[in-house]
Coordinates of N, CA, C and O and ligand atoms in Angstrom, one line a residue:
M1 N 85.2 125.7 65.6 CA 86.4 125.8 66.1 C 86.9 125.1 67.7 O 85.9 124.9 68.1
Q2 N 88.3 125.3 68.2 CA 88.1 125.0 69.8 C 88.3 126.3 70.7 O 88.7 127.3 69.9
C3 N 88.1 125.8 72.0 CA 88.4 127.1 72.9 C 89.0 126.6 73.9 O 88.9 125.6 74.9
K4 N 90.0 127.0 74.3 CA 90.7 127.1 75.1 C 90.4 128.3 77.1 O 90.2 129.2 76.5
I5 N 90.5 127.8 77.5 CA 90.0 128.4 79.1 C 91.0 128.3 80.2 O 91.5 127.3 80.0
I6 N 91.2 128.9 80.7 CA 92.4 129.1 81.7 C 91.6 129.3 83.4 O 91.6 131.0 83.6
P7 N 90.9 128.6 83.8 CA 89.7 128.9 85.2 C 90.8 129.5 86.2 O 90.4 130.3 87.0
E8 N 91.9 128.8 86.3 CA 93.0 129.2 87.6 C 93.1 131.2 87.4 O 93.0 131.6 88.3
E9 N 93.0 131.7 86.6 CA 92.8 133.2 86.5 C 91.6 133.8 86.2 O 91.6 134.8 85.8
C10 N 90.7 133.0 86.1 CA 89.5 133.7 85.5 C 89.5 134.3 87.2 O 89.3 134.2 88.4
I11 N 88.5 135.8 86.6 CA 88.2 136.6 88.1 C 86.6 136.6 88.4 O 86.5 137.7 89.2
A12 N 86.1 135.5 88.0 CA 84.7 135.5 88.2 C 83.7 136.7 88.5 O 82.9 136.9 89.1
C13 N 83.9 137.3 87.0 CA 83.1 138.3 86.5 C 82.0 137.9 86.2 O 80.8 138.7 85.9
G14 N 81.7 137.1 85.6 CA 80.6 136.6 85.0 C 79.9 136.5 83.5 O 78.9 136.6 83.0
L15 N 80.3 137.9 82.9 CA 80.4 138.0 82.0 C 80.2 136.8 80.9 O 79.7 137.0 79.5
C16 N 81.3 136.0 80.9 CA 81.3 135.2 79.3 C 80.2 134.6 79.4 O 79.5 133.7 78.5
Q17 N 79.6 134.4 80.6 CA 78.3 133.3 81.0 C 76.9 134.1 80.2 O 76.2 133.3 79.6
L18 N 77.1 135.5 80.4 CA 76.2 135.9 79.9 C 76.4 136.5 78.1 O 75.1 136.3 77.6
I19 N 77.6 136.4 78.2 CA 77.4 136.6 76.5 C 77.5 135.0 75.9 O 76.5 135.3 74.5
A20 N 78.3 134.2 76.5 CA 77.5 132.9 75.6 C 77.0 132.1 76.6 O 78.2 130.6 77.0
P21 N 75.9 131.9 77.3 CA 75.5 130.9 78.1 C 75.1 129.2 77.4 O 75.3 128.4 78.0
S22 N 75.2 129.3 76.2 CA 75.7 127.9 75.9 C 76.7 127.1 76.3 O 76.9 125.9 75.8
V23 N 77.4 127.9 76.2 CA 79.2 127.4 76.6 C 79.9 127.6 77.5 O 80.4 126.6 78.3
F24 N 79.7 128.8 78.4 CA 80.4 129.1 79.8 C 79.1 129.1 80.6 O 78.2 129.4 80.8
D25 N 79.6 128.5 81.8 CA 79.0 128.3 83.2 C 80.1 128.9 84.3 O 81.2 128.8 83.8
Y26 N 79.6 128.8 85.4 CA 80.4 129.2 86.3 C 80.1 128.3 87.8 O 78.9 127.8 87.9
D27 N 81.3 128.0 88.5 CA 81.3 127.2 89.7 C 80.8 128.0 90.7 O 80.7 129.0 90.9
D28 N 80.2 127.0 91.9 CA 80.0 127.8 93.1 C 80.8 129.1 93.3 O 80.4 130.3 94.5
N29 N 82.2 129.1 92.9 CA 82.4 130.4 93.7 C 83.1 131.6 91.7 O 83.7 132.5 92.6
G30 N 81.6 131.1 91.1 CA 82.1 132.3 90.0 C 82.9 131.8 89.0 O 83.3 132.5 88.0
I31 N 83.9 130.8 89.4 CA 85.1 130.4 88.1 C 84.3 129.9 86.9 O 84.0 129.0 87.3
V32 N 85.2 130.3 86.1 CA 84.5 129.7 84.7 C 84.8 128.1 84.3 O 85.3 127.3 84.9
H33 N 83.7 127.9 83.7 CA 84.0 126.0 83.5 C 82.9 126.0 81.8 O 82.1 127.1 81.7
F34 N 83.2 125.0 81.4 CA 82.5 124.8 80.2 C 80.9 124.3 80.5 O 81.4 123.4 81.9
V35 N 79.8 124.8 79.9 CA 78.5 123.9 80.4 C 79.1 122.5 80.1 O 78.1 121.8 81.0
D36 N 79.0 121.9 79.1 CA 79.3 120.8 78.7 C 80.3 119.7 79.4 O 79.9 118.6 79.7
E37 N 81.2 120.4 79.4 CA 82.5 119.5 80.1 C 83.0 120.2 81.1 O 84.1 121.0 81.0
P38 N 82.4 120.2 82.8 CA 83.0 121.0 83.6 C 84.1 121.2 83.9 O 84.8 121.9 84.6
H39 N 84.7 119.9 83.4 CA 86.4 119.6 83.9 C 87.5 119.8 83.0 O 88.4 120.1 83.2
A40 N 87.0 120.1 82.1 CA 87.7 120.3 80.7 C 88.1 121.9 80.3 O 87.5 122.9 80.9
I41 N 89.7 121.8 79.9 CA 90.2 123.0 79.9 C 90.1 123.7 78.5 O 90.6 125.0 78.1
H42 N 89.5 122.9 77.0 CA 89.3 122.8 76.1 C 88.4 122.5 75.5 O 87.8 121.4 75.9
E43 N 87.4 122.7 74.6 CA 86.5 121.9 74.0 C 86.0 122.3 72.7 O 86.6 123.6 72.3
F44 N 85.5 121.7 72.1 CA 85.3 122.1 70.5 C 83.4 122.7 70.5 O 83.0 122.9 71.3
I45 N 84.2 124.1 70.0 CA 82.8 124.9 69.7 C 81.8 125.1 68.5 O 82.6 125.0 67.6
P46 N 80.4 124.9 68.7 CA 79.9 124.4 67.5 C 79.9 126.3 66.7 O 79.9 126.9 67.2
K47 N 79.4 125.5 65.4 CA 79.6 127.1 64.6 C 78.3 128.0 65.2 O 78.8 128.9 65.2
S48 N 77.2 127.0 65.6 CA 76.3 128.2 66.0 C 76.8 128.9 67.4 O 76.1 130.4 67.7
A49 N 77.5 128.8 68.1 CA 78.4 129.8 69.3 C 79.6 130.1 69.1 O 80.5 130.9 69.7
E50 N 80.2 130.0 67.8 CA 81.6 130.7 67.2 C 81.6 132.4 67.7 O 82.3 132.7 68.5
T51 N 80.7 132.7 67.2 CA 80.8 134.7 67.3 C 80.4 134.5 68.8 O 81.4 135.7 69.2
S52 N 80.0 134.7 69.8 CA 79.7 134.8 70.8 C 80.9 134.3 71.5 O 80.8 135.3 72.7
V53 N 81.8 133.1 71.5 CA 82.6 132.8 71.9 C 83.7 133.8 72.3 O 84.5 134.0 72.8
R54 N 83.9 134.5 70.5 CA 84.9 135.0 70.1 C 84.8 136.5 70.9 O 85.5 137.1 71.6
Q55 N 83.6 137.0 71.0 CA 82.8 137.7 71.8 C 83.4 137.9 72.8 O 83.7 139.4 73.7
A56 N 83.1 136.6 73.7 CA 83.1 136.6 75.0 C 85.0 136.6 75.0 O 85.0 137.2 76.1
A57 N 85.4 135.8 74.3 CA 87.1 136.4 74.4 C 87.6 137.5 74.4 O 88.8 138.1 75.4
K58 N 86.9 138.2 73.5 CA 87.4 139.7 73.5 C 86.9 140.4 74.7 O 87.8 141.4 75.1
E59 N 85.8 140.1 75.4 CA 85.4 140.9 76.8 C 85.8 140.4 78.3 O 86.0 141.6 79.0
C60 N 86.5 139.4 77.9 CA 87.1 138.7 79.3 C 88.0 139.6 79.9 O 89.1 140.1 79.2
P61 N 87.9 140.7 81.0 CA 88.4 140.8 81.4 C 90.1 140.4 82.3 O 91.1 141.2 82.0
A62 N 89.9 139.2 82.2 CA 91.1 138.6 82.3 C 91.9 137.9 81.5 O 92.9 137.6 81.3
H63 N 91.4 138.1 80.5 CA 92.4 137.3 79.1 C 92.3 136.1 79.1 O 93.2 135.4 78.8
V64 N 91.6 135.3 79.5 CA 91.2 134.0 79.9 C 90.6 132.6 78.8 O 90.4 131.9 79.1
I65 N 90.2 133.4 78.0 CA 89.4 132.7 77.1 C 90.4 133.1 75.5 O 90.7 133.8 75.3
F66 N 90.3 131.4 75.4 CA 91.3 131.5 74.2 C 90.6 130.5 73.0 O 90.9 129.8 72.7
P67 N 89.6 131.2 71.8 CA 89.1 130.9 70.7 C 90.4 130.3 69.6 O 90.9 131.6 69.6
S68 N 90.3 129.1 68.6 CA 91.0 129.4 67.7 C 90.5 128.1 67.1 O 90.2 127.0 67.4
D69 N 91.2 128.4 65.7 CA 91.0 126.9 64.5 C 92.1 126.0 64.5 O 91.7 125.3 63.9
S70 N 93.1 126.6 65.4 CA 94.1 125.5 65.5 C 94.7 125.3 66.5 O 95.6 124.2 66.6
V71 N 94.0 125.0 67.5 CA 94.3 124.3 69.1 C 94.1 122.6 68.9 O 92.8 122.0 68.5
Ligands
SF4_1 S1 84.7 136.9 81.8 FE1 86.7 135.8 81.9 S2 87.2 136.6 84.1 FE2 84.6 136.8 83.6 S3 84.0 134.8 84.1 FE3 84.4 134.4 82.2 S4 86.3 133.5 82.1 FE4 86.1 134.4 84.1

């Protein structure tokens, strides 16, 4: 699946990195980015990480993580 993020609206809570550390990381200000593509706002999520990415999206307090099979 694909996943989109909106770093501009991230509130730097760090939760997504705790839930899906293979996919999400954050910059010096705590703002989310993808581990593999720090400047991308969407990327392909491998099957093995889909469950944790969906969980991160559900728990993100800013609602800025959008997993999708159709993006
Ligand atoms: S869970 Fe949401 S608000 Fe928190 S760091 Fe990740 S993207 Fe940002």
